[in-house]
Coordinates of N, CA and C in Angstrom, one line a residue:
M1 N 39.3 1.2 -35.0 CA 37.9 0.4 -34.6 C 36.8 0.7 -35.1
P2 N 35.9 -0.4 -35.5 CA 34.6 0.3 -36.6 C 33.6 0.8 -35.1
E3 N 32.9 1.2 -35.5 CA 31.5 1.6 -34.8 C 30.5 0.4 -35.1
Y4 N 29.8 0.1 -33.9 CA 29.1 -1.3 -33.9 C 27.4 -1.0 -33.6
S5 N 26.6 -1.8 -34.4 CA 25.4 -1.7 -34.3 C 25.2 -2.8 -33.0
D6 N 24.3 -2.5 -32.1 CA 23.7 -3.4 -31.4 C 22.4 -4.1 -31.5
I7 N 22.2 -5.0 -31.6 CA 21.0 -5.5 -31.9 C 20.4 -6.5 -30.4
Y8 N 19.3 -5.9 -29.9 CA 18.7 -6.5 -28.6 C 17.4 -6.9 -28.6
V9 N 17.3 -8.2 -28.2 CA 15.9 -8.9 -28.1 C 15.9 -9.3 -26.9
I10 N 14.3 -9.0 -26.0 CA 14.4 -9.3 -24.7 C 13.3 -10.8 -24.9
S11 N 13.2 -11.6 -23.9 CA 12.8 -12.9 -24.1 C 12.3 -13.5 -22.5
D12 N 11.4 -13.9 -22.3 CA 11.3 -14.8 -21.0 C 11.9 -16.3 -21.0
K13 N 12.6 -16.8 -22.1 CA 13.2 -18.0 -22.2 C 14.5 -17.7 -21.4
R14 N 14.7 -18.2 -20.1 CA 15.7 -18.0 -19.2 C 16.2 -19.5 -18.9
D15 N 16.8 -20.3 -19.8 CA 17.2 -21.7 -19.7 C 18.8 -21.7 -20.5
E16 N 19.4 -22.7 -20.0 CA 20.4 -23.1 -20.7 C 20.4 -23.5 -22.1
K17 N 19.5 -24.2 -22.5 CA 19.3 -24.4 -24.0 C 19.0 -23.0 -24.6
T18 N 18.3 -22.3 -24.4 CA 18.1 -21.2 -25.0 C 19.2 -20.6 -25.5
A19 N 20.0 -20.4 -24.3 CA 21.4 -19.4 -24.2 C 22.0 -20.1 -25.1
G20 N 22.4 -21.5 -25.1 CA 23.1 -22.2 -25.7 C 22.6 -22.4 -27.1
N21 N 21.6 -22.6 -27.8 CA 20.9 -22.2 -29.0 C 21.5 -20.9 -29.6
F22 N 20.9 -20.0 -28.8 CA 21.7 -18.8 -29.3 C 22.9 -18.6 -29.7
L23 N 24.0 -18.9 -28.5 CA 25.3 -18.8 -29.1 C 25.7 -19.5 -30.6
N24 N 25.1 -20.9 -30.2 CA 25.8 -21.7 -31.3 C 25.0 -21.3 -32.7
G25 N 24.1 -20.8 -33.0 CA 23.3 -20.2 -34.0 C 23.8 -19.0 -34.7
F26 N 24.4 -18.1 -33.5 CA 24.5 -16.7 -34.1 C 26.2 -16.4 -33.9
L27 N 26.9 -17.3 -32.9 CA 28.0 -17.0 -32.7 C 28.9 -18.2 -32.5
P28 N 28.9 -19.1 -33.3 CA 29.4 -20.5 -33.5 C 30.7 -20.6 -32.9
E29 N 31.7 -19.7 -33.6 CA 33.2 -19.6 -33.4 C 33.0 -18.3 -32.6
R30 N 33.7 -18.8 -30.8 CA 33.6 -17.6 -30.0 C 34.7 -18.1 -29.0
E31 N 34.9 -16.8 -28.4 CA 35.8 -17.1 -26.9 C 35.1 -16.1 -26.1
E32 N 35.1 -16.6 -24.5 CA 34.4 -16.0 -23.9 C 35.4 -14.5 -23.6
S33 N 34.7 -13.4 -23.3 CA 35.4 -12.1 -22.9 C 35.9 -11.8 -21.6
A34 N 35.7 -12.9 -20.5 CA 35.9 -12.8 -19.4 C 36.9 -14.0 -18.9
D35 N 37.5 -14.1 -17.9 CA 38.5 -15.3 -17.3 C 37.8 -15.8 -16.0
E36 N 36.6 -15.1 -15.4 CA 36.2 -15.3 -14.2 C 35.2 -14.6 -14.2
Y37 N 34.0 -15.3 -13.4 CA 32.5 -14.6 -13.5 C 32.4 -14.8 -11.8
E38 N 32.4 -13.3 -11.1 CA 32.1 -13.2 -9.7 C 30.4 -13.1 -9.4
V39 N 30.0 -13.7 -8.8 CA 28.3 -13.7 -8.1 C 28.4 -12.9 -6.9
P40 N 27.6 -12.2 -6.7 CA 27.4 -11.0 -7.6 C 28.4 -10.5 -8.6
Q41 N 27.9 -9.9 -9.8 CA 28.9 -9.3 -10.8 C 29.4 -8.2 -10.0
F42 N 30.6 -7.7 -10.2 CA 31.6 -6.5 -9.8 C 31.6 -6.8 -8.2
S43 N 31.5 -7.7 -7.6 CA 31.4 -7.7 -6.2 C 32.7 -7.6 -5.8
A44 N 32.7 -7.2 -4.5 CA 34.4 -7.2 -3.9 C 34.4 -8.6 -3.2
S45 N 33.4 -8.9 -2.7 CA 33.5 -10.3 -1.9 C 32.4 -11.2 -2.4
P46 N 32.9 -11.7 -3.4 CA 31.6 -12.6 -4.2 C 31.6 -13.7 -3.4
D47 N 30.2 -14.3 -3.7 CA 29.3 -15.3 -3.0 C 30.1 -16.7 -3.8
I48 N 30.3 -16.5 -4.8 CA 30.7 -17.7 -6.0 C 31.1 -17.0 -7.3
V49 N 32.6 -18.0 -7.5 CA 33.3 -17.4 -8.5 C 33.6 -18.8 -9.4
Y50 N 32.8 -18.3 -10.8 CA 32.8 -19.3 -11.7 C 34.2 -18.9 -12.6
S51 N 34.6 -20.1 -13.2 CA 35.9 -20.2 -14.3 C 35.1 -20.0 -15.8
K52 N 34.2 -20.4 -15.8 CA 33.6 -20.6 -17.1 C 32.2 -20.0 -17.5
A53 N 32.0 -19.2 -18.7 CA 30.7 -19.0 -18.8 C 29.4 -19.8 -18.6
E54 N 29.6 -21.0 -19.2 CA 28.7 -22.0 -19.3 C 28.3 -22.4 -17.6
E55 N 29.1 -22.5 -16.7 CA 28.8 -22.3 -15.5 C 28.0 -21.2 -14.9
L56 N 28.2 -20.1 -15.2 CA 27.4 -19.0 -15.0 C 25.9 -19.2 -15.3
V57 N 26.0 -19.2 -16.7 CA 24.8 -19.6 -17.5 C 23.7 -20.6 -16.7
K58 N 24.4 -21.5 -16.4 CA 23.6 -22.8 -15.7 C 22.8 -21.8 -14.4
Y59 N 24.0 -21.0 -13.8 CA 23.4 -20.7 -12.3 C 22.4 -19.6 -12.5
C60 N 22.6 -18.9 -13.6 CA 21.5 -17.9 -14.0 C 20.0 -18.4 -14.5
S61 N 20.4 -19.4 -15.2 CA 19.0 -20.0 -15.8 C 18.2 -20.5 -14.5
S62 N 18.9 -21.1 -13.3 CA 18.3 -21.7 -12.4 C 17.9 -20.7 -11.1
N63 N 18.4 -19.5 -11.5 CA 18.3 -18.2 -10.3 C 17.6 -17.1 -11.2
R64 N 16.1 -17.2 -10.9 CA 15.7 -16.2 -12.1 C 15.9 -14.9 -11.5
S65 N 16.2 -14.4 -10.0 CA 16.5 -13.3 -9.9 C 17.9 -12.8 -9.7
A66 N 18.8 -13.4 -10.5 CA 20.3 -13.2 -10.5 C 20.3 -12.2 -11.5
E67 N 21.0 -11.6 -11.5 CA 21.4 -10.1 -12.4 C 22.7 -10.6 -13.0
Y68 N 22.8 -10.6 -14.3 CA 24.5 -10.6 -14.8 C 24.5 -10.5 -16.3
A69 N 25.6 -9.7 -16.7 CA 25.7 -9.4 -18.2 C 26.9 -10.7 -18.4
V70 N 26.8 -11.1 -19.4 CA 27.9 -11.9 -20.0 C 28.2 -11.8 -21.7
Y71 N 29.4 -11.6 -21.9 CA 29.8 -11.3 -23.1 C 30.8 -12.2 -24.0
W72 N 30.8 -12.7 -25.2 CA 31.8 -13.6 -26.0 C 32.1 -12.7 -27.2
R73 N 33.0 -12.7 -27.9 CA 33.5 -12.1 -29.0 C 33.7 -13.7 -30.2
A74 N 33.7 -13.2 -31.5 CA 33.6 -14.2 -32.5 C 35.3 -14.1 -32.8
V75 N 35.4 -15.5 -33.0 CA 36.8 -15.5 -33.5 C 36.9 -16.1 -34.9
N76 N 38.1 -15.8 -35.8 CA 38.3 -15.9 -37.0 C 37.5 -14.9 -38.0
Q77 N 37.3 -13.8 -37.0 CA 36.8 -12.7 -38.0 C 35.4 -13.1 -38.3
G78 N 34.8 -13.8 -37.3 CA 33.4 -13.9 -37.6 C 32.4 -12.8 -37.6
K79 N 31.2 -12.9 -38.2 CA 30.3 -11.8 -38.0 C 28.9 -12.7 -37.6
P80 N 27.9 -12.1 -36.9 CA 28.5 -10.6 -36.1 C 29.8 -10.8 -35.1
E81 N 30.2 -9.8 -34.6 CA 31.5 -9.9 -33.8 C 31.3 -9.8 -32.5
Y82 N 30.2 -9.8 -31.8 CA 30.0 -10.0 -30.3 C 28.7 -10.6 -30.2
G83 N 28.4 -11.4 -28.8 CA 27.3 -11.9 -28.4 C 27.3 -11.9 -26.9
M84 N 26.0 -11.3 -26.6 CA 25.8 -10.9 -25.2 C 24.3 -11.4 -24.6
V85 N 24.4 -11.9 -23.2 CA 23.3 -12.2 -22.8 C 23.2 -11.6 -21.4
F86 N 22.1 -10.7 -21.2 CA 21.8 -10.0 -19.8 C 21.0 -10.6 -19.0
Y87 N 20.9 -11.2 -18.2 CA 20.1 -11.8 -17.2 C 19.5 -10.8 -16.3
L88 N 18.2 -10.4 -16.5 CA 17.7 -9.4 -15.6 C 17.0 -10.0 -14.5
K89 N 16.6 -8.9 -13.4 CA 16.1 -9.5 -11.9 C 14.7 -9.8 -12.2
G90 N 14.1 -9.4 -12.9 CA 12.7 -9.6 -13.4 C 12.3 -11.3 -14.0
G91 N 13.7 -11.8 -14.3 CA 13.5 -13.5 -14.7 C 13.4 -13.2 -16.4
H92 N 13.4 -12.2 -17.1 CA 13.8 -11.9 -18.4 C 15.3 -12.1 -18.9
V93 N 15.1 -11.9 -19.9 CA 16.6 -11.9 -20.6 C 16.9 -11.1 -21.8
I94 N 18.1 -10.7 -22.1 CA 18.1 -9.7 -23.2 C 19.1 -10.7 -23.7
Y95 N 19.0 -11.1 -25.2 CA 20.0 -11.6 -26.1 C 20.1 -10.4 -27.0
G96 N 21.9 -10.2 -27.0 CA 22.2 -9.0 -28.0 C 23.5 -9.8 -28.9
L97 N 23.5 -8.8 -30.0 CA 24.6 -9.1 -30.9 C 25.0 -7.9 -31.4
S98 N 26.4 -7.7 -31.8 CA 27.0 -6.4 -32.1 C 27.8 -6.6 -33.3
T99 N 27.4 -5.8 -34.2 CA 28.1 -6.0 -35.9 C 28.6 -4.6 -36.3
D100 N 29.5 -4.8 -37.1 CA 30.1 -3.6 -37.7 C 28.8 -2.6 -38.2
A101 N 28.6 -1.2 -37.9 CA 27.7 -0.5 -38.1 C 27.5 0.1 -39.7
S102 N 28.6 -0.5 -40.0 CA 28.4 0.2 -41.5 C 27.6 -0.6 -42.5
D103 N 27.0 -1.9 -42.1 CA 26.2 -2.9 -42.9 C 25.1 -2.5 -42.2
D104 N 24.1 -1.9 -42.4 CA 22.9 -1.5 -41.6 C 21.8 -2.6 -42.1
A105 N 22.0 -3.3 -43.2 CA 21.0 -4.1 -44.0 C 21.4 -5.6 -43.2
F106 N 22.8 -5.8 -42.8 CA 23.0 -6.9 -42.0 C 22.3 -7.0 -40.6
A107 N 22.6 -5.6 -40.0 CA 21.9 -5.8 -38.8 C 20.8 -5.8 -38.6
Q108 N 19.9 -5.5 -39.9 CA 18.3 -5.5 -39.6 C 17.9 -6.8 -39.7
K109 N 18.9 -7.7 -40.8 CA 18.6 -9.1 -40.8 C 18.6 -9.7 -39.2
L110 N 19.8 -9.3 -38.9 CA 20.0 -10.1 -37.3 C 18.9 -9.8 -36.4
L111 N 18.5 -8.8 -36.7 CA 17.2 -8.3 -35.5 C 16.1 -9.3 -35.8
I112 N 15.7 -9.4 -37.3 CA 14.5 -10.3 -38.0 C 14.9 -11.7 -37.1
K113 N 16.1 -12.1 -37.4 CA 16.3 -13.7 -37.2 C 16.4 -14.0 -35.8
L114 N 17.0 -12.7 -34.7 CA 16.9 -13.0 -33.4 C 15.4 -13.1 -33.0
K115 N 14.6 -12.0 -33.4 CA 13.1 -11.9 -32.9 C 12.5 -13.7 -33.4
E116 N 12.8 -13.9 -34.4 CA 12.3 -15.0 -34.7 C 12.7 -16.5 -34.0
H117 N 14.1 -16.3 -33.8 CA 14.8 -17.3 -32.7 C 14.4 -17.5 -31.5
L118 N 13.9 -16.3 -30.9 CA 13.5 -16.3 -29.6 C 12.2 -16.3 -29.4
G119 N 11.2 -15.9 -30.6 CA 10.0 -16.1 -30.6 C 9.3 -14.5 -30.1
S120 N 10.1 -13.7 -30.4 CA 9.8 -12.3 -29.1 C 9.6 -11.5 -30.5
E121 N 8.7 -10.4 -30.4 CA 8.5 -9.2 -31.1 C 9.3 -7.9 -30.4
L122 N 9.8 -8.0 -29.2 CA 10.6 -6.8 -28.7 C 12.1 -6.9 -29.1
G123 N 12.2 -6.2 -29.5 CA 13.8 -5.9 -29.9 C 14.0 -4.4 -30.9
Y124 N 15.2 -4.0 -30.5 CA 15.5 -3.0 -31.4 C 17.2 -2.8 -31.7
I125 N 17.7 -1.9 -32.4 CA 18.9 -1.9 -32.9 C 19.3 -0.5 -32.3
G126 N 20.6 -0.4 -31.3 CA 21.1 0.5 -31.0 C 22.4 0.6 -31.4
H127 N 22.9 1.6 -31.3 CA 24.4 2.1 -31.6 C 25.5 2.2 -30.6
E128 N 26.3 1.1 -30.3 CA 27.4 1.7 -29.2 C 26.9 2.1 -27.8
A129 N 25.7 1.3 -27.3 CA 25.0 1.4 -26.2 C 24.6 0.1 -25.8
S130 N 24.7 -0.3 -24.3 CA 24.3 -1.3 -23.7 C 22.7 -1.0 -23.7
P131 N 21.9 -2.2 -23.4 CA 20.4 -1.9 -23.3 C 19.8 -1.1 -22.1
D132 N 20.9 -0.8 -21.1 CA 20.5 -0.1 -19.8 C 18.6 -0.5 -19.5
A133 N 18.5 -1.7 -19.7 CA 17.1 -2.0 -19.0 C 17.5 -3.2 -17.7
G134 N 16.7 -2.6 -16.8 CA 16.9 -3.7 -15.5 C 15.7 -4.8 -15.5
D135 N 14.6 -4.5 -16.3 CA 13.3 -5.4 -16.4 C 12.5 -4.8 -17.7
L136 N 11.5 -5.5 -17.8 CA 10.9 -5.6 -19.0 C 10.3 -4.0 -19.3
K137 N 9.8 -3.3 -18.5 CA 9.3 -2.2 -18.6 C 10.6 -1.1 -19.3
E138 N 11.6 -1.4 -18.5 CA 12.6 -0.6 -19.1 C 13.1 -0.8 -20.6
F139 N 12.8 -1.9 -20.7 CA 13.3 -2.4 -22.3 C 12.5 -2.1 -23.1
M140 N 11.2 -1.9 -22.9 CA 10.2 -1.5 -23.6 C 10.3 0.3 -24.2
R141 N 10.5 0.6 -22.7 CA 10.9 2.1 -23.0 C 12.1 2.5 -23.8
A142 N 13.0 1.8 -23.7 CA 14.4 1.7 -24.4 C 14.2 1.6 -26.1
M143 N 13.5 0.7 -26.2 CA 12.6 0.0 -27.8 C 12.1 1.1 -28.2
E144 N 11.2 1.7 -27.4 CA 10.3 3.0 -27.9 C 11.1 4.2 -28.3
S145 N 11.9 4.3 -27.7 CA 12.7 5.5 -27.8 C 13.8 5.3 -29.2
H146 N 14.1 3.9 -29.2 CA 15.3 3.9 -30.3 C 14.1 3.8 -31.9
Q147 N 12.9 3.3 -31.4 CA 12.0 3.2 -32.9 C 12.0 4.7 -33.0
S148 N 11.4 5.6 -32.0 CA 11.2 7.0 -32.6 C 12.7 7.8 -33.2
W149 N 13.7 7.7 -32.7 CA 14.9 7.9 -33.0 C 15.3 7.7 -34.4
Q150 N 14.9 6.1 -35.0 CA 15.1 5.7 -36.2 C 14.0 6.1 -37.1
G151 N 13.1 6.6 -36.6 CA 11.9 6.9 -37.4 C 11.1 5.6 -37.9
S152 N 11.1 4.8 -37.3 CA 9.9 3.5 -37.4 C 8.9 3.7 -36.9

């Protein structure tokens, strides 16, 4: 199994259209990575259970305090290989992509394209790591540490 570069960009755009445009633009041929979505996530006794990610995206878009991590995988050996949307409690969203780490130039291009797509300058590339950010400040700290680590 290859090692992955994880591209993360944070945005205040928390709506169904932005999530849909992100997925259709970067991962057009995809499948959901889960069979159901419990709200709250990982709850033993959820308030709601959705059967489709689309329903969850709609819920998280209209509930700005909802936190959730949603994953998709590319089909037909598409690149990037994975797409992710992390809804944060403060209303921001981290949009993410994972691709084979052996093609650093492609990962760099994805970061630039994703920033442009979302109209955000806040993003970084990690390796085999989730964004581990619960809010904008934590994301910015993670971004700074990754830039220092990469020598940027």
